[in-house]
Amino acid sequence: MESLEFWSAHALVHWPRPTMALQVVLPDLYPLLFKMAFLEEKVDWLYEVTRTWPLPVLSLTNLLGMSEAPVSTPCACPCASCLYAFFAGLRDYVGRSGMITDGDGQYATCLCGKTLGRWGRTQALAQACIEVGMIHQRTSTPGSIQVIINAFVTKQNCNNVLTALRAGPNAPITMSCSELRVDNLELEQLVQLIGPLERLDMVHNVRLGFNGLSALLPHCHFHTLRALSLPPRAVDVLKMGPDLEKTSLALAALSSLTELNMPYSRLTGHVQQLLGGMVCSLSILDFSGCGLSSADLRWLSQAPIATDLQKLDFSSHPLGQLSPTAVYRMIRRTGPLLESLRLEDCDLGDGEMTLLLASLRGHKQLKHFSLTGNVFSSNGLKCLVSWMASHLPRLQRLEYHIPQDCFPSQVGNPVNPNSASPQQPMTVQPDAVRVALLHSQLINIVAQAGRADLQLEAGLHGGGEIDFDMKETWGELRSALLQSLSDSIKNYLDSLKDV
């Protein structure tokens, strides 16, 4: 139930004269008024509260982080009008006493539907820093506002962000990044952005090249970086040569690292050589599609970096073709603390059921388990769900693949195209009646085990997490990819002419 203070703030932000009202408001009430103005989308109030902010720190994370929506949902995108009002208030705050502001956080759902995502927030703040700097460039007054932001930088807004970051200590607004996500950038641009980051996410179209990682990592601040995400195929141990050792030494220096994502890098047989020097204990590890061998799994099952894992993605590895002992030990080692496990497209079936269940016996903290892309029979899936409902007490979500026997009999394995009939296209849909019957049977199994909290989700492909940050930058990324494809075709045709 909301307090009297809450309802008083709610009534006050609907008053049409914020400038007059704030003259009699105590400083301790400003945080509540700021949050209420943001939630009610009262841009005039939001502007005045920011412009006259009396406290030394303004943290959006603390003020607006009450939303239960995770960052990966649309609710992480706040109202554009509110943020523009906030930035305008920061701009006009210049010249008053110093303030440190955290320029990002989680937000409630936007009421007007016109949201501003992470890329837009970065662009708007950088533009505000530049405009204020131009107005006050002749003054020698030290910067009055220090803004810390979780930035999203692409080629389109890179120049503005670099200008804002380089403004210097005497600028009226100084901007710095605690977390940085980059896309569609060259290595040279990325190096210029690197600072004392806590998190660095390089996604999609970041062109590092085979030796780019060894050139980039020395620029990272080793004692602050806690999360590192590399773009797909960023590491290829077969083509790195001497740079593999340089990369290994640079990774070993990241003493505070707790999250490492290296999807679809080629690491076959060299995981120990690459990560053996790391002494930190990771909580999140993404090795999906990295082509790990049985020897790599054996090393991981004993490595210090894997002792405290809470989230592991080992998708797109043919576990059914690797050493059963190595697979068992690797999965079993992650048991005590693991909360999320992805084994999508891992060539698992009824034949690997015993090994899989045996390796999961110690996973009492597991909350999310994805097995999409692995074809079990309907009976095998029932056994799997029954066992998990009984032995994994905290499991909340299980993602499974629609069994092969739910498809028409003439269609082969829906995961393996080589087993399909040549007359049957791979777009054949499963039998809806069979799927519904199986799902109802699985729900009954869960209900009989007293696990109403366990959600079952069926699919044909790996789920993964939706990247809502791409909503603002998809057009730029698409143009860059099309241009890259065009250049590749042109170079290929030119090479044919030379022959």
CSV table of C-alpha atoms in Angstrom, one decimal:
chain,number,residue,atom,x,y,z
A,1,MET,CA,0.0,0.0,0.0
A,2,GLU,CA,1.4,3.4,-1.0
A,3,SER,CA,2.3,5.9,1.8
A,4,LEU,CA,0.8,9.4,2.4
A,5,GLU,CA,4.1,10.8,1.1
A,6,PHE,CA,3.6,8.9,-2.2
A,7,TRP,CA,0.2,10.2,-2.8
A,8,SER,CA,1.2,13.7,-1.8
A,9,ALA,CA,4.0,13.6,-4.5
A,10,HIS,CA,1.5,12.2,-7.0
A,11,ALA,CA,-0.8,15.1,-6.4
A,12,LEU,CA,2.0,17.7,-6.5
A,13,VAL,CA,3.4,16.7,-9.9
A,14,HIS,CA,0.0,17.3,-11.4
A,15,TRP,CA,0.1,20.9,-10.2
A,16,PRO,CA,0.7,23.2,-13.3
A,17,ARG,CA,3.4,25.4,-11.7
A,18,PRO,CA,6.5,23.3,-10.8
A,19,THR,CA,8.8,26.3,-10.5
A,20,MET,CA,6.7,27.9,-7.8
A,21,ALA,CA,6.0,24.7,-6.0
A,22,LEU,CA,9.6,23.6,-5.7
A,23,GLN,CA,10.5,26.8,-3.8
A,24,VAL,CA,9.0,25.3,-0.7
A,25,VAL,CA,10.0,21.6,-1.1
A,26,LEU,CA,12.6,20.2,1.2
A,27,PRO,CA,15.7,18.7,-0.5
A,28,ASP,CA,15.0,15.2,0.9
A,29,LEU,CA,11.7,15.1,-1.1
A,30,TYR,CA,13.4,15.6,-4.5
A,31,PRO,CA,14.2,11.9,-5.2
A,32,LEU,CA,10.5,11.0,-4.7
A,33,LEU,CA,9.3,13.9,-6.9
A,34,PHE,CA,11.8,12.9,-9.6
A,35,LYS,CA,10.6,9.3,-9.6
A,36,MET,CA,6.9,10.4,-9.6
A,37,ALA,CA,7.5,12.9,-12.4
A,38,PHE,CA,9.2,10.2,-14.5
A,39,LEU,CA,6.5,7.6,-13.9
A,40,GLU,CA,3.7,10.1,-14.6
A,41,GLU,CA,5.6,11.5,-17.6
A,42,LYS,CA,5.3,15.1,-16.4
A,43,VAL,CA,8.1,16.5,-18.4
A,44,ASP,CA,7.8,20.1,-17.0
A,45,TRP,CA,8.2,18.8,-13.5
A,46,LEU,CA,11.1,16.5,-14.5
A,47,TYR,CA,12.9,19.4,-16.1
A,48,GLU,CA,12.5,21.6,-13.1
A,49,VAL,CA,13.4,18.9,-10.5
A,50,THR,CA,16.6,18.1,-12.5
A,51,ARG,CA,17.5,21.8,-13.0
A,52,THR,CA,17.2,22.6,-9.3
A,53,TRP,CA,18.5,19.3,-7.9
A,54,PRO,CA,19.9,20.1,-4.4
A,55,LEU,CA,21.7,16.8,-3.7
A,56,PRO,CA,25.2,15.8,-4.7
A,57,VAL,CA,24.2,12.6,-6.5
A,58,LEU,CA,21.4,11.9,-8.9
A,59,SER,CA,21.3,8.2,-9.7
A,60,LEU,CA,18.7,7.0,-12.2
A,61,THR,CA,19.6,3.4,-11.2
A,62,ASN,CA,18.6,4.0,-7.6
A,63,LEU,CA,15.6,6.3,-8.3
A,64,LEU,CA,14.1,4.3,-11.2
A,65,GLY,CA,15.4,0.9,-10.7
A,66,MET,CA,12.3,-0.3,-8.8
A,67,SER,CA,10.9,-1.8,-12.0
A,68,GLU,CA,11.0,-5.6,-11.9
A,69,ALA,CA,11.5,-5.7,-15.7
A,70,PRO,CA,14.9,-7.0,-16.8
A,71,VAL,CA,17.2,-4.9,-19.0
A,72,SER,CA,16.5,-7.3,-21.9
A,73,THR,CA,12.8,-6.4,-22.1
A,74,PRO,CA,11.0,-3.5,-23.8
A,75,CYS,CA,10.3,-2.0,-20.4
A,76,ALA,CA,14.0,-1.1,-20.3
A,77,CYS,CA,13.3,1.6,-22.8
A,78,PRO,CA,12.0,4.8,-21.0
A,79,CYS,CA,9.9,7.6,-22.4
A,80,ALA,CA,11.8,9.7,-24.9
A,81,SER,CA,10.1,12.9,-23.8
A,82,CYS,CA,11.1,12.3,-20.1
A,83,LEU,CA,14.7,11.7,-21.0
A,84,TYR,CA,14.9,14.7,-23.2
A,85,ALA,CA,13.5,16.8,-20.3
A,86,PHE,CA,16.1,15.2,-18.0
A,87,PHE,CA,19.0,16.1,-20.4
A,88,ALA,CA,17.6,19.6,-20.8
A,89,GLY,CA,17.6,19.9,-17.0
A,90,LEU,CA,21.2,18.8,-16.8
A,91,ARG,CA,22.1,21.3,-19.5
A,92,ASP,CA,20.6,24.2,-17.5
A,93,TYR,CA,22.0,22.9,-14.2
A,94,VAL,CA,25.4,23.9,-15.4
A,95,GLY,CA,27.0,26.6,-13.2
A,96,ARG,CA,25.5,25.5,-9.9
A,97,SER,CA,27.2,23.3,-7.3
A,98,GLY,CA,28.7,20.0,-8.5
A,99,MET,CA,26.7,16.9,-9.1
A,100,ILE,CA,27.4,13.3,-10.1
A,101,THR,CA,24.6,11.6,-12.0
A,102,ASP,CA,24.2,8.0,-13.1
A,103,GLY,CA,22.7,8.4,-16.6
A,104,ASP,CA,21.1,5.0,-17.0
A,105,GLY,CA,19.0,2.4,-15.3
A,106,GLN,CA,15.8,0.4,-15.5
A,107,TYR,CA,12.5,2.1,-16.2
A,108,ALA,CA,8.8,1.5,-15.9
A,109,THR,CA,6.8,1.0,-19.1
A,110,CYS,CA,6.4,4.2,-21.1
A,111,LEU,CA,2.8,5.4,-21.1
A,112,CYS,CA,2.9,7.4,-24.3
A,113,GLY,CA,4.6,4.6,-26.3
A,114,LYS,CA,7.4,6.8,-27.6
A,115,THR,CA,10.5,5.3,-26.0
A,116,LEU,CA,14.2,6.1,-26.1
A,117,GLY,CA,16.5,3.1,-26.1
A,118,ARG,CA,20.1,2.7,-25.0
A,119,TRP,CA,21.5,4.0,-28.3
A,120,GLY,CA,19.2,7.0,-28.3
A,121,ARG,CA,20.1,7.8,-24.7
A,122,THR,CA,23.8,7.7,-25.5
A,123,GLN,CA,23.3,10.0,-28.6
A,124,ALA,CA,21.1,12.5,-26.7
A,125,LEU,CA,23.5,12.8,-23.8
A,126,ALA,CA,26.6,13.1,-26.0
A,127,GLN,CA,24.8,15.8,-28.0
A,128,ALA,CA,23.9,17.7,-24.8
A,129,CYS,CA,27.5,17.6,-23.7
A,130,ILE,CA,28.7,19.0,-27.0
A,131,GLU,CA,26.0,21.8,-27.1
A,132,VAL,CA,26.7,22.9,-23.5
A,133,GLY,CA,30.4,22.8,-24.1
A,134,MET,CA,30.0,25.1,-27.1
A,135,ILE,CA,28.0,27.6,-25.1
A,136,HIS,CA,30.4,27.7,-22.1
A,137,GLN,CA,33.7,27.1,-24.0
A,138,ARG,CA,35.0,30.6,-23.1
A,139,THR,CA,34.6,30.1,-19.3
A,140,SER,CA,37.2,28.5,-17.1
A,141,THR,CA,34.7,27.2,-14.5
A,142,PRO,CA,35.4,23.5,-13.7
A,143,GLY,CA,32.9,21.0,-14.8
A,144,SER,CA,29.8,21.0,-12.5
A,145,ILE,CA,28.2,17.7,-13.7
A,146,GLN,CA,29.8,14.3,-14.1
A,147,VAL,CA,27.6,11.9,-16.0
A,148,ILE,CA,28.2,8.1,-15.8
A,149,ILE,CA,26.3,6.2,-18.5
A,150,ASN,CA,25.9,2.7,-19.8
A,151,ALA,CA,26.6,3.6,-23.4
A,152,PHE,CA,25.8,2.0,-26.8
A,153,VAL,CA,28.0,3.2,-29.6
A,154,THR,CA,27.9,2.5,-33.3
A,155,LYS,CA,29.5,4.1,-36.3
A,156,GLN,CA,26.6,6.5,-36.6
A,157,ASN,CA,27.1,8.1,-33.1
A,158,CYS,CA,30.7,7.3,-32.5
A,159,ASN,CA,32.1,10.8,-33.3
A,160,ASN,CA,29.7,12.5,-31.0
A,161,VAL,CA,30.5,10.1,-28.1
A,162,LEU,CA,34.2,10.5,-28.6
A,163,THR,CA,33.9,14.3,-28.6
A,164,ALA,CA,31.9,14.1,-25.3
A,165,LEU,CA,34.4,11.7,-23.7
A,166,ARG,CA,37.3,14.0,-24.7
A,167,ALA,CA,35.8,17.2,-23.3
A,168,GLY,CA,38.2,17.3,-20.4
A,169,PRO,CA,37.8,18.1,-16.7
A,170,ASN,CA,37.0,21.8,-17.3
A,171,ALA,CA,33.9,21.0,-19.4
A,172,PRO,CA,30.5,22.0,-17.9
A,173,ILE,CA,29.4,18.4,-18.4
A,174,THR,CA,31.9,15.5,-18.3
A,175,MET,CA,30.8,12.1,-19.6
A,176,SER,CA,32.2,8.7,-18.8
A,177,CYS,CA,31.1,5.1,-19.4
A,178,SER,CA,30.8,2.4,-16.8
A,179,GLU,CA,29.5,-0.1,-19.3
A,180,LEU,CA,30.0,0.0,-23.1
A,181,ARG,CA,28.2,-1.9,-25.9
A,182,VAL,CA,29.6,-1.4,-29.4
A,183,ASP,CA,28.4,-2.5,-32.8
A,184,ASN,CA,29.4,-1.8,-36.4
A,185,LEU,CA,32.8,-0.3,-35.5
A,186,GLU,CA,36.3,-0.8,-36.6
A,187,LEU,CA,39.1,-1.8,-34.2
A,188,GLU,CA,40.7,1.7,-34.3
A,189,GLN,CA,37.4,3.4,-33.3
A,190,LEU,CA,36.9,0.9,-30.5
A,191,VAL,CA,40.4,1.4,-29.0
A,192,GLN,CA,39.6,5.2,-28.7
A,193,LEU,CA,36.5,4.4,-26.7
A,194,ILE,CA,38.1,2.1,-24.2
A,195,GLY,CA,38.4,3.5,-20.6
A,196,PRO,CA,38.0,2.2,-17.1
A,197,LEU,CA,35.0,0.1,-17.9
A,198,GLU,CA,33.2,-2.5,-15.8
A,199,ARG,CA,31.6,-4.1,-18.8
A,200,LEU,CA,32.4,-4.3,-22.6
A,201,ASP,CA,30.0,-5.9,-25.0
A,202,MET,CA,31.2,-6.2,-28.6
A,203,VAL,CA,28.3,-7.6,-30.7
A,204,HIS,CA,27.4,-8.5,-34.3
A,205,ASN,CA,29.5,-6.4,-36.7
A,206,VAL,CA,32.6,-5.4,-34.7
A,207,ARG,CA,35.5,-6.2,-37.0
A,208,LEU,CA,38.4,-7.3,-34.8
A,209,GLY,CA,40.1,-9.5,-37.3
A,210,PHE,CA,42.1,-12.6,-36.3
A,211,ASN,CA,44.7,-10.6,-34.3
A,212,GLY,CA,42.5,-7.8,-33.1
A,213,LEU,CA,41.7,-9.1,-29.7
A,214,SER,CA,45.4,-9.2,-28.7
A,215,ALA,CA,45.7,-5.6,-29.9
A,216,LEU,CA,42.5,-4.5,-28.0
A,217,LEU,CA,42.9,-6.2,-24.6
A,218,PRO,CA,46.0,-4.2,-23.5
A,219,HIS,CA,43.9,-1.1,-23.6
A,220,CYS,CA,41.4,-2.5,-21.1
A,221,HIS,CA,41.7,-1.5,-17.5
A,222,PHE,CA,42.5,-4.9,-15.9
A,223,HIS,CA,41.3,-4.2,-12.4
A,224,THR,CA,37.8,-2.8,-13.3
A,225,LEU,CA,36.6,-4.9,-16.2
A,226,ARG,CA,34.2,-7.6,-14.8
A,227,ALA,CA,32.3,-8.6,-18.0
A,228,LEU,CA,33.6,-9.2,-21.5
A,229,SER,CA,31.6,-10.2,-24.5
A,230,LEU,CA,33.3,-10.9,-27.9
A,231,PRO,CA,31.6,-10.8,-31.3
A,232,PRO,CA,31.0,-14.2,-33.0
A,233,ARG,CA,34.2,-15.7,-34.4
A,234,ALA,CA,36.4,-13.2,-32.7
A,235,VAL,CA,39.0,-15.9,-31.8
A,236,ASP,CA,40.4,-18.5,-34.2
A,237,VAL,CA,43.3,-20.4,-32.6
A,238,LEU,CA,44.3,-21.9,-35.9
A,239,LYS,CA,45.0,-18.4,-37.4
A,240,MET,CA,46.3,-16.4,-34.5
A,241,GLY,CA,49.8,-17.7,-34.4
A,242,PRO,CA,52.0,-15.9,-31.8
A,243,ASP,CA,49.1,-13.6,-30.9
A,244,LEU,CA,47.4,-16.5,-29.1
A,245,GLU,CA,50.0,-16.3,-26.3
A,246,LYS,CA,49.6,-12.5,-26.2
A,247,THR,CA,45.8,-12.9,-25.9
A,248,SER,CA,46.2,-15.5,-23.2
A,249,LEU,CA,48.4,-13.1,-21.1
A,250,ALA,CA,46.0,-10.2,-21.6
A,251,LEU,CA,43.0,-12.4,-20.5
A,252,ALA,CA,45.0,-13.6,-17.5
A,253,ALA,CA,45.5,-9.9,-16.4
A,254,LEU,CA,41.7,-9.4,-16.1
A,255,SER,CA,41.7,-10.2,-12.4
A,256,SER,CA,38.2,-8.9,-11.7
A,257,LEU,CA,36.5,-10.7,-14.7
A,258,THR,CA,33.4,-12.7,-13.7
A,259,GLU,CA,31.7,-13.0,-17.1
A,260,LEU,CA,33.2,-14.2,-20.4
A,261,ASN,CA,31.2,-14.7,-23.6
A,262,MET,CA,33.0,-16.1,-26.7
A,263,PRO,CA,30.3,-17.4,-29.0
A,264,TYR,CA,31.3,-19.3,-32.1
A,265,SER,CA,35.0,-18.7,-31.7
A,266,ARG,CA,37.3,-21.6,-32.9
A,267,LEU,CA,39.0,-22.9,-29.7
A,268,THR,CA,39.4,-26.6,-30.6
A,269,GLY,CA,42.1,-28.1,-28.5
A,270,HIS,CA,43.5,-24.8,-27.2
A,271,VAL,CA,41.2,-23.8,-24.3
A,272,GLN,CA,43.8,-24.5,-21.7
A,273,GLN,CA,46.4,-22.5,-23.7
A,274,LEU,CA,44.0,-19.6,-24.0
A,275,LEU,CA,42.5,-19.5,-20.5
A,276,GLY,CA,44.9,-21.4,-18.4
A,277,GLY,CA,46.5,-18.3,-17.0
A,278,MET,CA,43.2,-16.9,-15.6
A,279,VAL,CA,43.0,-17.1,-11.8
A,280,CYS,CA,39.6,-15.4,-11.5
A,281,SER,CA,36.4,-17.5,-10.9
A,282,LEU,CA,33.8,-16.8,-13.6
A,283,SER,CA,30.0,-16.7,-12.8
A,284,ILE,CA,28.9,-16.6,-16.5
A,285,LEU,CA,30.6,-18.4,-19.4
A,286,ASP,CA,29.4,-18.7,-23.0
A,287,PHE,CA,31.2,-21.2,-25.1
A,288,SER,CA,28.4,-21.9,-27.6
A,289,GLY,CA,29.7,-23.2,-31.0
A,290,CYS,CA,33.4,-23.0,-30.0
A,291,GLY,CA,34.2,-26.6,-31.3
A,292,LEU,CA,35.6,-27.8,-28.0
A,293,SER,CA,37.2,-31.2,-27.9
A,294,SER,CA,37.1,-33.9,-25.2
A,295,ALA,CA,40.4,-32.7,-23.9
A,296,ASP,CA,39.0,-29.2,-23.6
A,297,LEU,CA,36.1,-30.5,-21.5
A,298,ARG,CA,38.4,-32.5,-19.3
A,299,TRP,CA,40.4,-29.3,-18.6
A,300,LEU,CA,37.3,-27.2,-17.9
A,301,SER,CA,36.1,-29.8,-15.4
A,302,GLN,CA,39.2,-29.1,-13.3
A,303,ALA,CA,39.8,-25.4,-14.1
A,304,PRO,CA,39.5,-22.7,-11.4
A,305,ILE,CA,37.5,-20.5,-13.7
A,306,ALA,CA,34.6,-23.0,-13.7
A,307,THR,CA,34.2,-23.6,-10.0
A,308,ASP,CA,31.5,-21.0,-9.3
A,309,LEU,CA,29.6,-20.8,-12.5
A,310,GLN,CA,26.0,-19.6,-12.3
A,311,LYS,CA,25.2,-19.4,-16.0
A,312,LEU,CA,26.7,-21.7,-18.7
A,313,ASP,CA,26.0,-21.8,-22.5
A,314,PHE,CA,27.5,-24.9,-24.1
A,315,SER,CA,25.2,-25.0,-27.1
A,316,SER,CA,26.1,-26.3,-30.6
A,317,HIS,CA,28.6,-28.9,-29.4
A,318,PRO,CA,28.1,-32.6,-30.5
A,319,LEU,CA,28.1,-33.9,-26.9
A,320,GLY,CA,26.9,-37.3,-28.2
A,321,GLN,CA,30.1,-37.7,-30.2
A,322,LEU,CA,32.5,-36.6,-27.4
A,323,SER,CA,33.9,-38.6,-24.6
A,324,PRO,CA,31.0,-39.5,-22.2
A,325,THR,CA,33.3,-39.2,-19.2
A,326,ALA,CA,34.5,-35.8,-20.2
A,327,VAL,CA,30.9,-34.6,-20.8
A,328,TYR,CA,29.8,-36.0,-17.5
A,329,ARG,CA,32.6,-34.4,-15.5
A,330,MET,CA,32.2,-31.0,-17.2
A,331,ILE,CA,28.5,-30.7,-16.5
A,332,ARG,CA,28.7,-32.3,-13.0
A,333,ARG,CA,31.5,-29.8,-12.0
A,334,THR,CA,29.1,-26.9,-12.5
A,335,GLY,CA,26.4,-28.3,-10.2
A,336,PRO,CA,26.5,-26.5,-6.9
A,337,LEU,CA,25.8,-22.9,-8.0
A,338,LEU,CA,24.6,-23.2,-11.6
A,339,GLU,CA,21.2,-21.4,-12.2
A,340,SER,CA,21.1,-21.4,-16.0
A,341,LEU,CA,22.3,-24.1,-18.5
A,342,ARG,CA,21.9,-24.1,-22.3
A,343,LEU,CA,22.7,-27.3,-24.1
A,344,GLU,CA,20.9,-26.4,-27.4
A,345,ASP,CA,21.7,-28.3,-30.6
A,346,CYS,CA,24.1,-30.7,-28.8
A,347,ASP,CA,23.2,-33.9,-30.6
A,348,LEU,CA,21.5,-35.4,-27.5
A,349,GLY,CA,18.8,-38.0,-27.6
A,350,ASP,CA,17.3,-40.9,-25.7
A,351,GLY,CA,20.7,-42.7,-25.9
A,352,GLU,CA,22.4,-39.9,-23.9
A,353,MET,CA,19.5,-39.7,-21.3
A,354,THR,CA,21.2,-41.7,-18.6
A,355,LEU,CA,24.5,-39.7,-18.9
A,356,LEU,CA,22.6,-36.4,-18.9
A,357,LEU,CA,20.5,-37.1,-15.8
A,358,ALA,CA,23.5,-38.5,-13.9
A,359,SER,CA,25.5,-35.4,-14.6
A,360,LEU,CA,22.6,-33.2,-13.3
A,361,ARG,CA,22.1,-34.8,-9.9
A,362,GLY,CA,23.9,-32.0,-8.1
A,363,HIS,CA,22.2,-29.1,-9.8
A,364,LYS,CA,19.9,-28.2,-6.9
A,365,GLN,CA,20.0,-24.4,-7.8
A,366,LEU,CA,19.2,-24.8,-11.5
A,367,LYS,CA,16.3,-22.5,-12.6
A,368,HIS,CA,16.5,-22.5,-16.4
A,369,PHE,CA,17.5,-25.4,-18.7
A,370,SER,CA,17.3,-25.3,-22.5
A,371,LEU,CA,17.5,-28.4,-24.6
A,372,THR,CA,16.0,-27.1,-27.8
A,373,GLY,CA,17.6,-28.6,-30.9
A,374,ASN,CA,18.0,-32.0,-29.2
A,375,VAL,CA,15.5,-34.6,-30.5
A,376,PHE,CA,14.2,-36.9,-27.8
A,377,SER,CA,11.3,-39.3,-28.3
A,378,SER,CA,8.0,-38.5,-26.7
A,379,ASN,CA,8.5,-41.3,-24.1
A,380,GLY,CA,12.1,-40.1,-23.5
A,381,LEU,CA,10.9,-36.5,-23.0
A,382,LYS,CA,8.3,-37.7,-20.5
A,383,CYS,CA,11.0,-39.5,-18.5
A,384,LEU,CA,13.2,-36.4,-18.7
A,385,VAL,CA,10.5,-34.1,-17.4
A,386,SER,CA,9.5,-36.5,-14.7
A,387,TRP,CA,13.0,-36.8,-13.4
A,388,MET,CA,13.6,-33.0,-13.5
A,389,ALA,CA,10.4,-32.3,-11.7
A,390,SER,CA,11.5,-34.6,-8.9
A,391,HIS,CA,15.2,-33.9,-8.7
A,392,LEU,CA,15.6,-30.2,-9.6
A,393,PRO,CA,13.6,-28.4,-6.9
A,394,ARG,CA,14.3,-24.9,-8.1
A,395,LEU,CA,13.8,-25.4,-11.8
A,396,GLN,CA,11.4,-22.8,-13.2
A,397,ARG,CA,11.7,-23.2,-17.0
A,398,LEU,CA,12.5,-26.1,-19.2
A,399,GLU,CA,12.8,-25.5,-23.0
A,400,TYR,CA,12.6,-28.7,-25.1
A,401,HIS,CA,12.5,-29.7,-28.7
A,402,ILE,CA,9.3,-31.1,-30.3
A,403,PRO,CA,10.0,-34.8,-30.6
A,404,GLN,CA,10.4,-36.5,-34.0
A,405,ASP,CA,7.4,-38.7,-33.5
A,406,CYS,CA,5.2,-35.6,-33.5
A,407,PHE,CA,6.0,-35.1,-37.2
A,408,PRO,CA,4.4,-36.9,-40.1
A,409,SER,CA,6.0,-40.4,-40.4
A,410,GLN,CA,7.6,-39.7,-43.8
A,411,VAL,CA,9.6,-36.7,-42.4
A,412,GLY,CA,13.0,-37.5,-40.9
A,413,ASN,CA,14.8,-35.9,-38.0
A,414,PRO,CA,13.6,-32.2,-38.1
A,415,VAL,CA,17.1,-31.1,-36.7
A,416,ASN,CA,19.2,-33.1,-39.2
A,417,PRO,CA,18.4,-32.2,-42.8
A,418,ASN,CA,20.4,-35.2,-44.0
A,419,SER,CA,17.8,-37.5,-42.6
A,420,ALA,CA,14.8,-35.9,-44.2
A,421,SER,CA,13.1,-37.3,-47.2
A,422,PRO,CA,14.3,-35.5,-50.4
A,423,GLN,CA,10.6,-35.1,-51.4
A,424,GLN,CA,9.8,-33.3,-48.1
A,425,PRO,CA,10.9,-29.7,-47.6
A,426,MET,CA,12.3,-28.9,-44.1
A,427,THR,CA,9.4,-26.4,-43.6
A,428,VAL,CA,7.0,-29.3,-42.7
A,429,GLN,CA,5.2,-28.4,-39.5
A,430,PRO,CA,4.6,-30.9,-36.6
A,431,ASP,CA,1.2,-32.5,-36.1
A,432,ALA,CA,-0.6,-30.0,-33.9
A,433,VAL,CA,-2.8,-32.7,-32.3
A,434,ARG,CA,0.2,-34.8,-31.4
A,435,VAL,CA,2.0,-31.7,-30.0
A,436,ALA,CA,-1.0,-30.7,-27.9
A,437,LEU,CA,-1.5,-34.2,-26.6
A,438,LEU,CA,2.2,-34.5,-25.6
A,439,HIS,CA,2.2,-31.1,-23.9
A,440,SER,CA,-0.9,-32.0,-21.9
A,441,GLN,CA,0.8,-35.2,-20.8
A,442,LEU,CA,3.9,-33.3,-19.7
A,443,ILE,CA,1.8,-30.8,-17.8
A,444,ASN,CA,0.1,-33.7,-15.9
A,445,ILE,CA,3.5,-35.1,-15.0
A,446,VAL,CA,4.6,-31.8,-13.6
A,447,ALA,CA,1.3,-31.4,-11.7
A,448,GLN,CA,1.5,-34.8,-10.2
A,449,ALA,CA,5.0,-34.0,-8.9
A,450,GLY,CA,3.6,-30.9,-7.2
A,451,ARG,CA,5.6,-28.5,-9.4
A,452,ALA,CA,3.1,-26.0,-10.6
A,453,ASP,CA,5.9,-23.5,-10.7
A,454,LEU,CA,7.7,-25.3,-13.5
A,455,GLN,CA,7.0,-23.9,-17.0
A,456,LEU,CA,7.5,-26.0,-20.1
A,457,GLU,CA,8.2,-24.4,-23.5
A,458,ALA,CA,8.4,-26.3,-26.8
A,459,GLY,CA,10.2,-25.2,-29.9
A,460,LEU,CA,12.2,-26.3,-33.0
A,461,HIS,CA,15.1,-23.9,-32.6
A,462,GLY,CA,17.2,-22.5,-29.9
A,463,GLY,CA,15.5,-19.7,-28.0
A,464,GLY,CA,18.3,-17.4,-26.9
A,465,GLU,CA,17.7,-13.9,-25.5
A,466,ILE,CA,16.0,-11.2,-27.6
A,467,ASP,CA,18.3,-8.3,-28.2
A,468,PHE,CA,16.0,-5.3,-27.8
A,469,ASP,CA,18.9,-2.9,-28.1
A,470,MET,CA,19.0,-3.7,-31.8
A,471,LYS,CA,15.6,-2.1,-32.4
A,472,GLU,CA,17.2,1.4,-32.8
A,473,THR,CA,20.3,0.2,-34.8
A,474,TRP,CA,19.0,-2.5,-37.0
A,475,GLY,CA,18.8,-0.2,-40.1
A,476,GLU,CA,22.4,0.8,-39.7
A,477,LEU,CA,23.6,-2.8,-39.1
A,478,ARG,CA,21.6,-4.0,-42.1
A,479,SER,CA,23.2,-1.4,-44.4
A,480,ALA,CA,26.6,-2.2,-43.2
A,481,LEU,CA,26.1,-5.9,-43.8
A,482,LEU,CA,24.7,-5.3,-47.3
A,483,GLN,CA,27.7,-3.1,-48.1
A,484,SER,CA,30.1,-5.8,-46.8
A,485,LEU,CA,28.4,-8.4,-48.9
A,486,SER,CA,28.6,-6.1,-52.0
A,487,ASP,CA,32.3,-5.5,-51.4
A,488,SER,CA,33.0,-9.2,-51.1
A,489,ILE,CA,31.2,-10.0,-54.3
A,490,LYS,CA,33.0,-7.2,-56.1
A,491,ASN,CA,36.4,-8.4,-54.8
A,492,TYR,CA,35.6,-11.9,-55.9
A,493,LEU,CA,34.6,-10.8,-59.4
A,494,ASP,CA,37.8,-8.7,-59.6
A,495,SER,CA,39.8,-11.8,-58.7
A,496,LEU,CA,38.2,-13.8,-61.4
A,497,LYS,CA,39.1,-11.1,-64.0
A,498,ASP,CA,42.7,-11.3,-62.9
A,499,VAL,CA,42.7,-15.1,-63.5
